[in-house]
Structure formats: structure tokens, C-alpha cells
XYZ file of C-alpha atoms in Angstrom:
391
model
C 24.520 -17.637 44.296
C 22.737 -20.125 42.042
C 20.436 -18.199 39.677
C 17.107 -19.618 38.523
C 16.061 -16.701 36.364
C 16.401 -13.042 35.515
C 14.019 -10.132 35.970
C 13.558 -8.368 32.641
C 12.383 -5.160 31.031
C 9.631 -5.100 28.363
C 11.961 -5.053 25.376
C 14.060 -7.909 26.737
C 10.947 -10.086 26.856
C 9.871 -9.003 23.376
C 6.467 -7.762 24.558
C 7.045 -4.006 24.303
C 9.517 -1.221 23.517
C 10.312 0.102 26.993
C 13.769 -0.373 28.485
C 13.087 1.903 31.442
C 13.752 -0.904 33.912
C 12.273 -3.984 35.524
C 8.563 -4.491 34.768
C 6.426 -4.169 37.879
C 3.262 -6.300 37.873
C 0.879 -4.341 40.043
C -2.232 -6.527 40.093
C -0.773 -9.519 42.005
C -0.899 -12.218 39.327
C -1.122 -15.838 40.430
C 2.315 -17.267 41.209
C 3.256 -19.876 38.649
C 0.791 -18.817 35.934
C 2.333 -18.758 32.443
C 3.523 -15.285 31.433
C 1.783 -15.919 28.105
C -1.598 -15.942 29.911
C -0.817 -12.885 32.029
C 0.294 -10.766 29.047
C -2.465 -12.187 26.824
C 0.046 -13.262 24.181
C -1.780 -15.035 21.352
C -0.435 -17.595 18.918
C -0.177 -16.254 15.400
C 1.383 -17.177 12.070
C 3.298 -14.670 9.990
C 3.658 -15.223 6.247
C 6.639 -13.459 4.715
C 6.361 -13.156 0.946
C 9.030 -12.407 -1.647
C 7.649 -9.431 -3.544
C 8.961 -8.625 -7.015
C 9.353 -4.878 -7.770
C 6.527 -4.864 -10.348
C 3.852 -6.151 -7.945
C 2.685 -2.895 -6.392
C -0.822 -4.398 -6.166
C 0.480 -6.916 -3.593
C 2.057 -4.433 -1.162
C -0.871 -4.861 1.234
C -2.763 -7.575 3.062
C -5.802 -7.113 0.819
C -3.598 -7.240 -2.281
C -2.142 -10.582 -1.217
C -5.606 -11.819 -0.250
C -6.843 -11.105 -3.802
C -4.189 -13.432 -5.193
C -4.824 -16.115 -2.570
C -8.564 -16.036 -3.271
C -7.988 -16.269 -7.034
C -5.672 -19.253 -6.549
C -7.989 -21.131 -4.172
C -11.036 -20.484 -6.361
C -9.100 -21.891 -9.343
C -7.588 -24.992 -7.758
C -9.987 -25.993 -4.952
C -13.710 -26.804 -4.856
C -14.464 -24.463 -1.938
C -14.964 -20.909 -3.158
C -13.893 -17.899 -1.102
C -13.997 -14.137 -1.567
C -11.980 -11.183 -0.334
C -13.694 -9.232 2.456
C -13.083 -5.509 2.086
C -13.445 -3.132 5.056
C -16.892 -1.582 5.332
C -17.104 2.192 5.049
C -20.851 2.535 4.480
C -21.235 4.060 7.967
C -19.083 7.025 6.928
C -20.785 10.137 8.316
C -23.521 11.526 6.144
C -24.142 14.330 8.624
C -20.772 16.088 8.636
C -19.441 19.630 8.425
C -17.559 21.412 5.607
C -13.810 20.794 5.545
C -12.263 23.975 7.049
C -8.945 23.305 5.277
C -8.713 24.673 1.747
C -6.690 22.433 -0.616
C -4.807 23.692 -3.673
C -2.846 21.383 -5.982
C -0.436 23.480 -8.078
C 1.260 20.524 -9.777
C -1.342 18.034 -11.018
C 1.294 16.058 -12.964
C 3.214 15.164 -9.807
C -0.029 14.900 -7.816
C -2.946 13.759 -9.997
C -5.230 13.217 -6.986
C -5.364 14.625 -3.456
C -8.057 13.783 -0.909
C -8.260 15.284 2.566
C -10.609 15.661 5.512
C -10.655 17.216 8.982
C -11.396 15.500 12.291
C -11.966 17.703 15.329
C -12.049 16.973 19.080
C -9.979 13.784 19.044
C -8.051 12.319 21.999
C -4.505 11.147 21.274
C -3.623 8.170 23.454
C -2.091 4.704 23.417
C -3.611 2.306 20.905
C -5.679 -0.660 22.117
C -3.922 -4.033 22.438
C -5.430 -5.473 19.228
C -3.966 -2.668 17.122
C -0.562 -2.706 18.831
C -0.382 -6.488 18.419
C -1.110 -6.308 14.686
C 1.584 -3.670 14.171
C 4.142 -5.398 16.397
C 3.571 -8.653 14.518
C 4.754 -7.084 11.244
C 7.628 -5.198 12.885
C 6.029 -1.753 13.196
C 6.543 0.140 16.470
C 3.240 1.509 17.838
C 3.332 5.267 18.571
C -0.196 6.520 19.311
C -3.722 5.736 18.162
C -3.751 8.251 15.274
C -0.367 7.385 13.753
C -0.984 3.663 14.340
C -4.247 3.809 12.377
C -2.525 5.398 9.371
C 0.088 2.617 9.516
C -2.593 -0.048 9.870
C -4.484 1.177 6.790
C -1.216 1.470 4.828
C -0.484 -2.229 5.335
C -4.112 -3.306 5.072
C -4.965 -1.500 1.824
C -1.628 -0.397 0.358
C -2.627 3.279 0.463
C -0.246 5.583 2.367
C -1.908 8.218 4.564
C -0.539 11.138 6.543
C -2.045 12.822 9.584
C -1.173 16.474 10.298
C -1.790 18.308 13.538
C -4.353 20.810 12.234
C -2.993 23.650 14.365
C 0.175 23.577 12.265
C -1.761 24.065 9.009
C -1.202 27.823 8.931
C -3.889 29.794 7.152
C -6.080 26.668 7.065
C -4.638 26.099 3.598
C -2.851 23.019 2.233
C -0.872 23.670 -0.958
C 0.701 20.838 -2.959
C 3.623 22.326 -4.859
C 7.363 22.367 -5.540
C 9.395 24.917 -3.610
C 12.589 26.841 -4.293
C 15.819 24.834 -4.564
C 17.875 24.613 -1.324
C 14.892 25.460 0.897
C 15.789 23.928 4.304
C 13.386 21.302 5.696
C 13.592 18.938 8.662
C 11.544 15.728 8.316
C 10.603 13.318 11.118
C 14.093 11.802 11.269
C 15.364 15.142 12.647
C 18.005 15.661 9.934
C 17.750 18.993 8.119
C 17.852 18.663 4.338
C 18.143 21.125 1.457
C 15.217 20.551 -0.884
C 15.605 20.011 -4.600
C 13.394 22.001 -6.971
C 11.882 18.702 -8.198
C 10.670 17.690 -4.713
C 6.897 17.831 -4.313
C 5.983 19.296 -0.946
C 2.805 19.527 1.123
C 2.827 23.110 2.388
C 0.651 25.339 4.514
C 0.171 29.031 3.748
C 3.612 29.819 5.191
C 6.026 26.875 4.882
C 6.491 23.221 3.827
C 5.051 20.607 6.217
C 5.826 17.292 4.514
C 7.902 15.759 1.707
C 5.021 14.408 -0.377
C 4.819 10.637 -0.405
C 8.066 10.189 1.524
C 8.153 11.605 5.063
C 6.307 14.108 7.234
C 7.868 17.150 8.875
C 9.216 17.191 12.438
C 6.901 20.000 13.532
C 3.564 19.178 11.854
C 3.033 15.624 13.103
C 0.678 14.269 15.747
C 1.590 14.847 19.403
C -0.066 14.222 22.763
C -1.535 17.772 22.645
C -3.180 17.329 19.224
C -6.948 17.824 19.288
C -7.728 18.346 15.587
C -6.331 16.376 12.642
C -6.042 17.010 8.922
C -5.882 13.614 7.201
C -4.305 13.195 3.757
C -4.826 10.401 1.223
C -3.232 11.103 -2.151
C -1.908 9.612 -5.368
C 1.533 10.857 -6.372
C 3.433 10.304 -9.609
C 5.747 7.290 -9.034
C 8.663 8.804 -10.989
C 8.566 11.979 -8.911
C 8.553 10.093 -5.601
C 11.351 7.776 -6.764
C 13.586 10.758 -7.614
C 12.907 12.500 -4.304
C 13.408 9.350 -2.239
C 16.716 8.631 -3.983
C 17.941 12.246 -3.833
C 17.420 12.464 -0.055
C 18.248 8.761 0.601
C 14.937 8.440 2.420
C 13.206 5.050 2.175
C 9.877 4.715 3.963
C 6.887 2.386 3.817
C 4.995 5.157 2.015
C 7.705 5.837 -0.585
C 8.105 2.065 -1.164
C 4.487 1.953 -2.358
C 4.309 5.301 -4.137
C 7.491 4.536 -6.119
C 5.917 1.360 -7.482
C 2.546 2.978 -8.155
C -0.455 3.030 -5.834
C -4.075 2.695 -6.910
C -5.290 6.230 -7.736
C -8.909 5.210 -7.287
C -8.856 4.134 -3.622
C -7.804 7.391 -1.958
C -11.318 8.197 -0.692
C -12.012 4.572 0.276
C -8.831 4.495 2.388
C -9.445 7.876 4.002
C -12.974 6.837 4.995
C -11.600 3.626 6.503
C -8.976 5.539 8.509
C -11.376 8.288 9.616
C -13.886 5.735 10.929
C -11.131 3.940 12.859
C -9.940 7.262 14.316
C -13.487 8.077 15.386
C -13.771 4.626 16.977
C -10.463 4.826 18.894
C -10.018 8.567 19.446
C -13.514 10.067 19.174
C -14.038 13.239 17.187
C -16.265 14.602 14.428
C -15.424 14.023 10.758
C -15.723 16.655 8.039
C -16.683 16.189 4.404
C -13.945 14.915 2.090
C -12.256 17.377 -0.249
C -11.208 15.419 -3.328
C -9.058 17.156 -5.941
C -9.073 14.844 -8.986
C -9.110 16.976 -12.174
C -8.468 14.158 -14.668
C -9.660 10.704 -13.662
C -7.232 7.846 -14.306
C -9.340 5.273 -16.124
C -8.878 1.519 -16.223
C -6.789 0.347 -19.186
C -8.385 -1.935 -21.769
C -6.367 -4.870 -23.130
C -7.442 -7.397 -25.760
C -6.278 -11.021 -25.470
C -6.140 -13.426 -28.411
C -6.730 -17.012 -27.260
C -4.450 -18.500 -29.915
C -1.554 -16.191 -29.011
C -2.083 -17.041 -25.325
C -1.756 -20.763 -26.106
C 1.344 -20.201 -28.272
C 3.050 -18.043 -25.637
C 2.291 -20.472 -22.807
C 2.966 -23.609 -24.878
C -0.284 -25.371 -24.035
C -3.878 -25.324 -25.280
C -6.039 -24.050 -22.411
C -9.830 -23.984 -22.357
C -11.317 -20.537 -22.828
C -13.572 -20.917 -19.782
C -10.515 -21.516 -17.570
C -8.842 -18.396 -18.977
C -11.952 -16.267 -18.407
C -12.572 -17.611 -14.898
C -9.023 -16.916 -13.722
C -8.889 -13.418 -15.199
C -12.303 -12.633 -13.647
C -11.053 -13.925 -10.275
C -8.233 -11.370 -10.530
C -10.949 -8.662 -10.781
C -10.339 -8.032 -14.487
C -13.718 -7.304 -16.048
C -14.601 -8.818 -19.430
C -16.133 -6.014 -21.486
C -16.221 -7.761 -24.880
C -15.619 -11.258 -26.196
C -15.924 -13.291 -29.370
C -14.650 -16.690 -30.501
C -11.039 -15.503 -30.858
C -10.542 -12.606 -28.418
C -11.617 -11.094 -25.125
C -11.227 -7.451 -24.157
C -10.584 -6.778 -20.472
C -10.769 -3.745 -18.226
C -7.699 -3.849 -15.955
C -8.050 -2.625 -12.335
C -5.995 0.495 -11.629
C -4.205 -1.326 -8.807
C -2.354 -3.419 -11.434
C 0.043 -0.719 -12.563
C 2.312 -3.056 -14.533
C -0.464 -4.752 -16.560
C -0.678 -2.780 -19.798
C -0.209 -5.315 -22.628
C -1.486 -8.671 -23.784
C 1.695 -10.399 -22.551
C 1.204 -8.853 -19.085
C -2.321 -10.271 -18.826
C -1.084 -13.706 -19.954
C 1.552 -13.562 -17.213
C -1.138 -12.693 -14.657
C -3.187 -15.664 -15.857
C -0.208 -18.012 -15.720
C 0.720 -16.991 -12.155
C -2.637 -18.289 -10.930
C -2.939 -21.186 -13.385
C 0.492 -22.375 -12.267
C 3.735 -22.489 -14.225
C 4.172 -26.119 -13.168
C 0.864 -27.006 -14.831
C 2.407 -26.375 -18.239
C 3.800 -29.812 -19.111
C 7.164 -30.240 -20.775
C 7.097 -31.834 -24.222
C 8.863 -35.167 -24.728
C 11.013 -33.696 -27.512
C 12.548 -30.318 -28.153
C 13.303 -28.865 -31.570
C 16.495 -26.882 -31.856
C 17.957 -25.421 -35.049
C 21.637 -24.530 -34.703
C 22.829 -21.384 -36.403
C 24.419 -21.804 -39.843
C 25.944 -18.337 -39.858
C 29.510 -19.618 -39.437
C 30.908 -16.556 -41.189
C 29.001 -14.111 -39.006
C 31.274 -11.256 -37.857
C 29.723 -11.604 -34.386
C 30.718 -15.286 -34.185
C 34.251 -14.491 -35.386
C 34.462 -11.769 -32.740
C 33.443 -14.199 -29.992
């Protein structure tokens, strides 16, 4: 029999995950209409960037947008700005967080923020959210988990949602547990914990490998009605060791290993809580924020002459200042020879003068540094050098 087509399942068409069988269209669509119109498939463009390991500040859509805005504002007449999510509607009238939080190891966990949302409804996410996640290769699960994933990729801040009924004793304890303690994360494979692994525990047992993966039993399910939401900053070295020891690589560990911004935990948790309230209902508690020793912005002084020598070109001071300001580095002092900058805490790898010059040059453009017509090269005269004889 001559075949003019094939009836497909969702996953075969690339519009969903189900492989249960042939899709049944129940609402009698018009014969001959494009499937694109019926399934409301929109045209989109995906930019895939090559991210170097040091650029933890660009592991999010907003992080990339900061760079794009700085570049456009430097090289084009039209000026743009990054639009951050609004959280000013975060509930003023809320209730005390019923979950007590204790951080036993403030070196491995310098900051831990958490809140409680009660009377939520776990269900399928709306199409707009599923589309955004599908576009970047993330499988939608439910509205609560999908929101934590959305905020992770939007802001670069990992979040974790616990089913509150599994927080025994209404107590969250951030600590390291005894070596060889058994624990089964979301992948279903039981592991023996190392004594260097930081764990998120309740009053009875571990619930989550901090910054890496949640536990099989404490996650969100269809019966969840109350949620404890976590937004924390973990020590990158600690997370890197744990991730490597257990061979667990996740989107959260990818960011924590490189260094997240310690000063956006409450901003991100407000963003996620408001989205949960919008898509799942519920009432939001006050935020508990354990942050005993604030991580301040580093200050770095740049010498204009050294900048020109290192780059190999004399660049106007106003251009230097404008580009560094566009990268959200605040000028706190300047004179004829130097400027002192306050570096945002999202730029983990910017700690020295040379780092700031590199940041400037990324936006200024390496190709805008012209090659000289002649090069000076002085060959070595150490003909009797033991190293040369060895070679």
C-alpha cells in the first residue's frame, strides 16, 4: 500500500515527551491546517555560547544579557539596559517561617536563605514555561520544579524545593554527616556519603546533597501541598569535591563549582516564590536568611598607564571608565593616573588589575588593538646556557 504519511507520538514529532502511543486530537481541528498552527509552535532563535570555565557570571540569561548590553552600549549609538525581574510585589503581609534553619558549617555554606509556601497546587506548567524549558533542552516536570529550573537559567542561582511534609521536626540543618552514611539522591542510586559532603538535613536524616542533587524522598510530588524553598551560596571547592567524588554533574553543581553570586540568594528566592504563587497559588512566609559574615565586593585599583602597556595601545580614559561602568563595576575613587573599582560579587574571577583589564578588553574588542608595522625581537645570547645544551 502506498504510504503518504505516518501517525506519530508526541516525542516523535518533537513537541513533547510522551511515547504512550498515537496522539489523539480531540477537538476536531480543520483538515489541512498546518500542525504548527494547531500546536501553537512559535518560531524562535537559540543562541549557543561557548562558555569558558572562569565565566561563572555568564551561566545565566541575565549574565549573558549584561555582556551584550555592555557591548552594544560601547559600539552602537542606541543605548540599551538589562531588565531585571521585578520582585517589589513580594508579600509584605506574610507569616513567620515555620521551618527553623541551622547552619553548622558556615565555611562550606556562608549563606542560606529559605522560605515556606503553603496551600499550593502541583500541576502541569503552562505552555509558555514548558516552551522556554524545552527550547534549552530541559524536560518539564511540574510547575514547582519547572520554576526552580527557570530561575536557575534566568538568574544563575540554583534553588531547591522540598516537600515540607518531609522536613521532619520542621528543622533544616546544614551540616556534614558521618562517613559512609547511605543516601539515595533523585537518580535512584544509593551512595555512601563522604565526611566532606555538605548535606541539607531535617531533624532525623539527610534530605539533599547540598548544591548537587536532591534526595529521592524529599522532592515535590503530585500530593505536595506545602513547600520549603531553598536559595543558598555554597563554597565552590566543597561542591567541586562532592560532585567529583560521587560523579554527579548537575546544572546546580555546574554553577556552584564555578562560584555563584552570594548576594542574590534572596532576590532569586523572591522571584521564584512569586512565580510559584502565580502558577500554583499559595501563601508565602517571611524569608529566613542566615548570612553571618557578608561577602563584600572586592576593590581593585587600575593604573591607566599599565593598562595601555598591557594592551599595547593608548586608550582614552573616558572609554575605559564607560566600559567598566557598563559592566556594573562602580568607580569609587579616581585621579589622573588611577581608578579604584568595586567589583560585583557575580564576577568571581575578577580579583586583580590584570583581570579588570581583561574584562575591559573583552568588550572593547581584541581586534580593535591594531598590530604594529614592526616587531622588535631580541634573540637570546645565552649560548652556553645549561638549559640550551640540554635541549
